[in-house]
Structure formats: C-alpha cells, structure tokens
Coordinates of C-alpha atoms in Angstrom, one line a residue:
M30 CA 0.1 0.0 0.0
T31 CA 1.2 3.5 -0.8
R32 CA -0.1 6.9 0.2
L33 CA 0.4 10.5 -1.1
A34 CA 1.4 13.5 0.8
K35 CA 1.7 17.0 -0.3
G36 CA 4.5 19.4 0.9
T37 CA 7.0 22.0 0.1
V38 CA 10.7 21.4 -0.9
I39 CA 12.7 23.2 1.7
G40 CA 16.2 22.0 0.8
L41 CA 18.3 20.0 -1.6
I42 CA 21.1 17.7 -0.2
A43 CA 23.3 15.6 -2.5
G44 CA 20.4 14.5 -4.8
Y45 CA 17.9 14.3 -2.0
Y46 CA 15.0 16.6 -1.3
D47 CA 13.8 17.7 2.1
V48 CA 10.0 18.1 2.0
E49 CA 8.1 19.7 4.7
T50 CA 4.7 17.9 5.0
D51 CA 1.9 17.8 7.5
E52 CA 3.5 14.5 8.7
G53 CA 6.8 16.3 9.3
L54 CA 10.1 16.7 7.3
I55 CA 10.7 13.8 4.8
R56 CA 13.8 13.3 2.9
T57 CA 13.1 11.7 -0.5
R58 CA 14.4 11.2 -4.0
A59 CA 12.7 12.3 -7.1
R60 CA 11.3 9.7 -9.6
G61 CA 13.5 9.3 -12.9
V62 CA 10.7 10.6 -15.0
F63 CA 11.8 14.2 -14.1
R64 CA 15.2 13.6 -15.6
Q65 CA 13.5 12.3 -18.8
K66 CA 11.4 15.4 -18.9
K67 CA 14.5 17.6 -18.1
Q68 CA 12.7 18.8 -15.0
K69 CA 14.3 19.5 -11.7
P70 CA 12.4 20.2 -8.5
A71 CA 13.6 23.5 -6.9
V72 CA 13.5 24.7 -3.4
G73 CA 10.1 26.3 -2.8
D74 CA 8.3 24.0 -5.1
H75 CA 5.0 22.6 -4.0
V76 CA 5.1 18.8 -4.5
E77 CA 3.5 15.6 -3.9
I78 CA 5.3 12.5 -2.6
Q79 CA 4.5 8.9 -2.6
I80 CA 5.2 6.8 0.4
D81 CA 5.0 3.0 0.8
D82 CA 4.6 0.7 3.8
Q83 CA 8.3 0.4 4.3
G84 CA 8.6 4.2 4.7
T85 CA 10.4 4.6 1.3
S86 CA 9.4 7.7 -0.5
Y87 CA 9.5 9.3 -3.8
L88 CA 8.8 12.8 -5.2
V89 CA 6.3 12.2 -7.9
K90 CA 4.8 15.4 -8.8
I91 CA 5.6 19.2 -9.1
F92 CA 2.6 21.4 -8.9
P93 CA 2.5 24.5 -11.3
R94 CA 4.9 27.3 -10.1
M95 CA 4.1 30.9 -9.5
N96 CA 7.6 31.8 -10.5
R97 CA 11.1 30.5 -10.3
I98 CA 13.8 33.2 -9.8
G99 CA 17.4 33.5 -8.8
R100 CA 20.5 31.4 -9.3
P101 CA 20.4 29.1 -7.5
A102 CA 16.6 29.2 -8.0
V103 CA 13.8 29.5 -5.6
A104 CA 10.3 28.7 -6.7
N105 CA 7.0 30.2 -5.7
V106 CA 8.5 33.4 -4.2
S107 CA 5.7 35.7 -2.9
H108 CA 7.7 38.5 -1.4
V109 CA 11.5 39.5 -1.3
L110 CA 13.2 41.0 1.8
L111 CA 15.8 43.1 0.2
V112 CA 18.8 43.9 2.3
I113 CA 20.6 47.1 1.4
S114 CA 23.7 48.1 3.5
A115 CA 24.3 51.7 4.9
V116 CA 28.0 51.1 4.5
Q117 CA 30.5 48.3 3.8
P118 CA 29.5 48.2 1.0
D119 CA 28.3 51.7 0.7
F120 CA 24.5 52.6 0.2
S121 CA 23.6 52.8 -3.5
L122 CA 20.3 54.2 -4.9
Q123 CA 21.4 52.8 -8.2
L124 CA 21.7 49.3 -7.0
L125 CA 18.5 49.7 -5.1
D126 CA 16.6 50.7 -8.2
R127 CA 18.1 47.7 -10.1
F128 CA 16.8 45.2 -7.5
L129 CA 13.4 46.9 -7.3
T130 CA 13.0 47.0 -11.1
F131 CA 14.1 43.4 -11.5
F132 CA 11.5 42.1 -8.8
A133 CA 8.8 44.2 -10.2
W134 CA 9.4 42.7 -13.5
Q135 CA 9.1 39.2 -11.8
K136 CA 5.9 40.4 -10.1
V137 CA 7.2 39.9 -6.6
A138 CA 6.6 42.4 -3.8
V139 CA 9.6 43.9 -2.0
T140 CA 10.3 45.0 1.6
I141 CA 13.4 47.0 2.1
Y142 CA 15.7 46.6 5.1
L143 CA 18.7 48.9 5.8
S144 CA 21.5 47.0 7.3
K145 CA 24.6 48.3 9.3
A146 CA 22.9 51.6 10.1
D147 CA 24.5 51.4 13.5
L148 CA 27.9 51.9 12.0
L149 CA 26.8 55.4 10.8
K150 CA 24.9 56.3 14.0
N151 CA 24.2 60.0 14.4
S152 CA 25.9 61.0 11.1
A153 CA 24.8 63.2 8.3
K154 CA 25.2 60.3 5.9
L155 CA 22.7 58.1 7.7
D156 CA 20.3 61.1 7.8
Q157 CA 20.6 61.4 3.9
I158 CA 20.0 57.6 3.4
K159 CA 16.9 57.8 5.6
L160 CA 15.7 60.8 3.6
D161 CA 16.3 58.9 0.4
L162 CA 14.4 55.9 1.7
A163 CA 11.6 58.0 2.7
Y164 CA 10.8 58.5 -1.0
Y165 CA 10.6 54.7 -1.5
Q166 CA 8.3 54.5 1.5
K167 CA 6.1 57.2 -0.1
I168 CA 5.7 55.2 -3.4
G169 CA 4.6 52.1 -1.7
Y170 CA 7.7 50.1 -0.4
P171 CA 7.8 49.1 3.3
V172 CA 11.2 50.1 4.8
Y173 CA 12.7 48.9 8.1
F174 CA 15.8 50.2 9.9
D175 CA 16.0 47.8 12.8
A176 CA 16.0 44.1 12.9
E177 CA 14.0 43.8 16.1
T178 CA 10.9 45.6 14.6
L179 CA 11.3 43.6 11.4
A180 CA 11.4 40.2 13.2
K181 CA 8.2 41.0 15.3
E182 CA 6.3 42.1 12.2
L183 CA 7.5 39.3 9.8
N184 CA 5.9 36.7 12.0
Q185 CA 2.5 38.3 11.4
K186 CA 3.1 39.2 7.7
I187 CA 4.2 35.9 6.3
G188 CA 1.0 34.0 5.5
K189 CA 0.3 30.3 5.3
D190 CA 2.8 28.4 2.9
Q191 CA 4.1 32.0 1.7
I192 CA 7.7 31.9 0.7
W193 CA 9.7 35.0 1.4
T194 CA 13.4 35.2 0.3
L195 CA 16.4 37.4 1.2
A196 CA 18.3 39.2 -1.6
G197 CA 20.9 41.9 -1.7
Q198 CA 24.5 42.5 -2.6
S199 CA 27.3 40.5 -1.2
G200 CA 28.3 41.7 2.2
A201 CA 25.2 43.4 2.9
G202 CA 24.4 41.4 6.0
K203 CA 21.9 38.9 4.8
S204 CA 23.2 36.1 7.1
T205 CA 23.4 38.3 10.0
L206 CA 19.8 39.4 9.5
L207 CA 18.8 35.8 8.9
N208 CA 20.2 34.8 12.3
K209 CA 18.2 37.7 14.0
L210 CA 15.0 36.7 12.4
K211 CA 15.4 32.9 12.9
K212 CA 17.5 32.1 15.9
D213 CA 18.1 28.4 14.9
A214 CA 19.0 29.4 11.2
N215 CA 22.5 28.0 11.7
Q216 CA 21.3 24.4 12.3
E217 CA 22.8 22.0 9.8
T218 CA 20.2 19.2 9.9
G219 CA 16.6 19.0 10.8
Q220 CA 14.6 16.1 12.4
I221 CA 14.0 13.9 9.4
S222 CA 11.1 11.4 9.7
M223 CA 12.3 9.1 7.2
V224 CA 16.1 9.1 6.7
L225 CA 16.9 7.5 3.3
N226 CA 20.5 8.8 3.4
R227 CA 22.6 8.3 6.5
G228 CA 25.5 10.3 5.4
K229 CA 25.9 13.9 6.8
H230 CA 25.7 16.7 4.3
T231 CA 26.2 20.2 5.3
T232 CA 26.3 22.1 2.1
R233 CA 23.0 23.6 1.2
K234 CA 22.8 25.9 -1.8
V235 CA 19.3 27.1 -0.8
Q236 CA 17.2 26.4 2.2
L237 CA 13.9 27.4 3.6
F238 CA 13.3 28.2 7.2
K239 CA 9.9 28.1 8.8
L240 CA 8.9 31.6 9.9
G241 CA 5.5 32.9 10.8
K242 CA 3.0 30.7 8.9
G243 CA 5.4 30.3 6.0
F244 CA 9.0 30.2 5.0
L245 CA 12.1 32.4 4.7
A246 CA 14.7 31.3 2.1
D247 CA 18.3 31.7 2.8
T248 CA 21.0 32.6 0.3
P249 CA 18.8 32.9 -2.9
G250 CA 21.7 34.2 -5.0
F251 CA 20.3 37.5 -6.4
S252 CA 23.6 39.3 -6.2
S253 CA 23.9 39.9 -10.0
I254 CA 20.9 41.5 -11.7
D255 CA 20.4 41.1 -15.4
L256 CA 17.7 43.5 -16.8
T257 CA 18.5 42.9 -20.5
P258 CA 15.7 40.4 -20.9
I259 CA 13.1 43.1 -20.1
K260 CA 11.2 44.5 -23.0
L261 CA 12.2 48.1 -23.7
D262 CA 8.7 49.5 -23.9
Q263 CA 7.7 47.7 -20.7
L264 CA 10.5 48.9 -18.5
K265 CA 8.5 52.1 -17.4
N266 CA 5.8 49.8 -15.9
Y267 CA 8.3 48.4 -13.3
F268 CA 8.8 52.0 -11.8
L269 CA 5.8 52.1 -9.4
E270 CA 5.5 55.8 -9.5
F271 CA 5.9 56.0 -13.2
K272 CA 3.2 53.4 -13.7
K273 CA 0.8 55.4 -11.5
A274 CA 1.6 58.7 -13.2
S275 CA 1.4 57.4 -16.7
A276 CA -2.5 57.3 -16.5
H277 CA -2.3 61.0 -16.8
C278 CA 0.1 61.2 -19.7
K279 CA -1.3 62.6 -22.9
F280 CA -0.2 59.5 -24.9
R281 CA -1.2 56.0 -23.8
G282 CA 2.2 54.4 -24.8
C283 CA 4.3 57.3 -23.4
L284 CA 7.9 56.2 -22.6
H285 CA 8.5 59.5 -20.6
L286 CA 11.3 60.7 -22.8
K287 CA 10.4 63.7 -25.0
E288 CA 6.7 63.2 -25.4
P289 CA 4.5 66.2 -24.8
K290 CA 2.3 66.5 -21.7
C291 CA 4.1 63.6 -19.9
E292 CA 3.0 63.4 -16.4
V293 CA 6.2 61.6 -15.3
K294 CA 8.3 64.5 -16.6
R295 CA 5.9 67.0 -15.0
L296 CA 6.3 65.3 -11.6
L297 CA 10.0 65.2 -12.1
A298 CA 10.2 68.9 -12.7
E299 CA 8.2 69.5 -9.5
S300 CA 10.5 67.0 -7.6
E301 CA 7.7 64.7 -6.8
I302 CA 9.7 62.1 -8.6
I303 CA 13.3 62.2 -7.5
Q304 CA 16.0 62.8 -10.2
S305 CA 18.0 59.6 -9.3
R306 CA 15.0 57.4 -10.3
Y307 CA 14.6 58.9 -13.5
D308 CA 18.4 58.8 -14.3
D309 CA 18.4 55.2 -13.4
Y310 CA 15.4 54.6 -15.7
L311 CA 17.3 56.2 -18.6
A312 CA 20.4 54.1 -17.7
M313 CA 18.4 51.0 -17.6
R314 CA 16.9 51.8 -21.1
N315 CA 20.4 52.2 -22.5
E316 CA 21.4 48.8 -21.0
I317 CA 18.5 47.0 -22.4
E318 CA 19.1 48.7 -25.8
E319 CA 22.7 47.6 -25.8
G320 CA 21.8 44.1 -24.6
R321 CA 24.5 43.8 -21.9
I322 CA 25.2 44.5 -18.4
P323 CA 27.7 47.4 -17.8
E324 CA 31.1 46.2 -16.8
Y325 CA 31.1 48.0 -13.6
L326 CA 27.9 46.1 -12.4
K327 CA 29.2 42.7 -13.1

C-alpha cells in the first residue's frame, strides 16, 4: 500500500529533497521521469510525494509554479526581503533601483531593510540615506531600519505557505539578519522522519526556514541582476510611481522621454519624482538597448 502526501521542498542535499509535509520533514528522492522530462524540483516547489509501507518515498509530482527566480533558484517566491547596506558596501540608490525593477518585472513584492545603520549612527550620511528611503516608502515600499521591529512584524506578515526570500548584494548582511529573524537558522540538519540517506551533508545551496505561517529562504543568489531580458517598452511599468503617473500622460504608450504632456516629466520637474530614479530609468533603457550589463555592475 502506498499513500500520497503534499508538501514544500525546503532543501536540496546531494540529490535528496527535504520536503516539509503535515507528517513532518521527509527526505526523499525524485522519480526518474523528471530527468527524462528535463525537469528538476527546486527549493520552494509545492510537490506530491508517494510513501510506501516500508517508509520509502519518492517525489512524484511538481505542482505549477508561480515563479522561479534567482540562481540557485527559489520557486513560488511571494515576497522579497531586500537587504541594502548603509555602509561596507556603501549605500547605493542605483543598486536599489536595479533590484526593485528586477523584482517588479518578476511580479514579486519587496520589503526593504537597511543593514549596518548602527555603523553610521548620528551621522549626516545616515540622515541622507533615511531621507532617500523615505521616498521609497512614499511610493509604496515598506522600509525597516532595525531587525527587532522587522522580526516582530514578519511573524505576522508571512502568510500560510508563503515563501519570502532574502536578497541583496554580497556583504550587505543577509546572513546576520537571518540569524536575528530565525534564531536556529545555523542548524545544519533537521529532524528527518524518514532518513533515506545516513550520510551527513552540510552544504545547502538554498534552504527554507519556517517563519510565521510560511518560510524564509536563505542565500537565494540574487547578487547579479540582469535586466536585459526586459522588453524596452515595458520597463516604465516596473517603476511604481511611473506606472501610476502614466495614467495622466497625454499618450497611452508614453515612454516618458520627449513626449508632450508627460505626467512623469511634470512630476520630475516638480521634484515629486526624484531625479535619481529618472536617471536610473534612462540608464536601464540604455542597458537594455545595448543588450548587455555594464562592466562596472558585473
């Protein structure tokens, strides 16, 4: 006799898949049919596993994905927790805009967390960063400056089976934040209900940790952002305030360049849209037209 169980892939270990189910955490292999179809389950996939009377299990079905982003990939991402450092590396509006544009393109909501603010405590530089981030709050992005407040609110915000994932440049402090949000995040292994592999594997490219009613993904690999696949005439839609303002542009397909009666340009002239956002929009247009990431961003 066999039975079926549904769950979420929370980790990959040397060809095995750790699946969180209502029966607990089950380590399993995937059926060979996935290789034949050139399919590979990813962390975050909602799957079905088949378990027999001896406790042997196989992953037999991958349910349709909402998305699959990053390298290594995380599937079914509903929200990104974007970690931007105040210093070491220095705060960058250009990098922030790249991340926000990329995730808007992927139709994934973003919450911004400023890390290492304590290293600039009571400084004019930190005041300027907070002023810059106030603009992003105004256009609709939640922004946090301390991990304690973020940790309290995340437990309420992450809904059932939702997958949030950390993103940000190397050295921004993603791992430090993860350890504050999830006290046991450094654990190497979980309690496996059916251990098919007795060897000890500690290398996890991507891992989901239970948080709130859902999961938080560690090390998703979004350090390099390639915007070149975005369609040039669609780029404007991934700037939230541009998209909102475009409803009042004279021309429906306004690209906010030299068109007459452009609402985006009007708001820019009145400083309702900040200059750096518009400059980054133009730079991204140029990047997409050339079809390559600028060398200094690689």
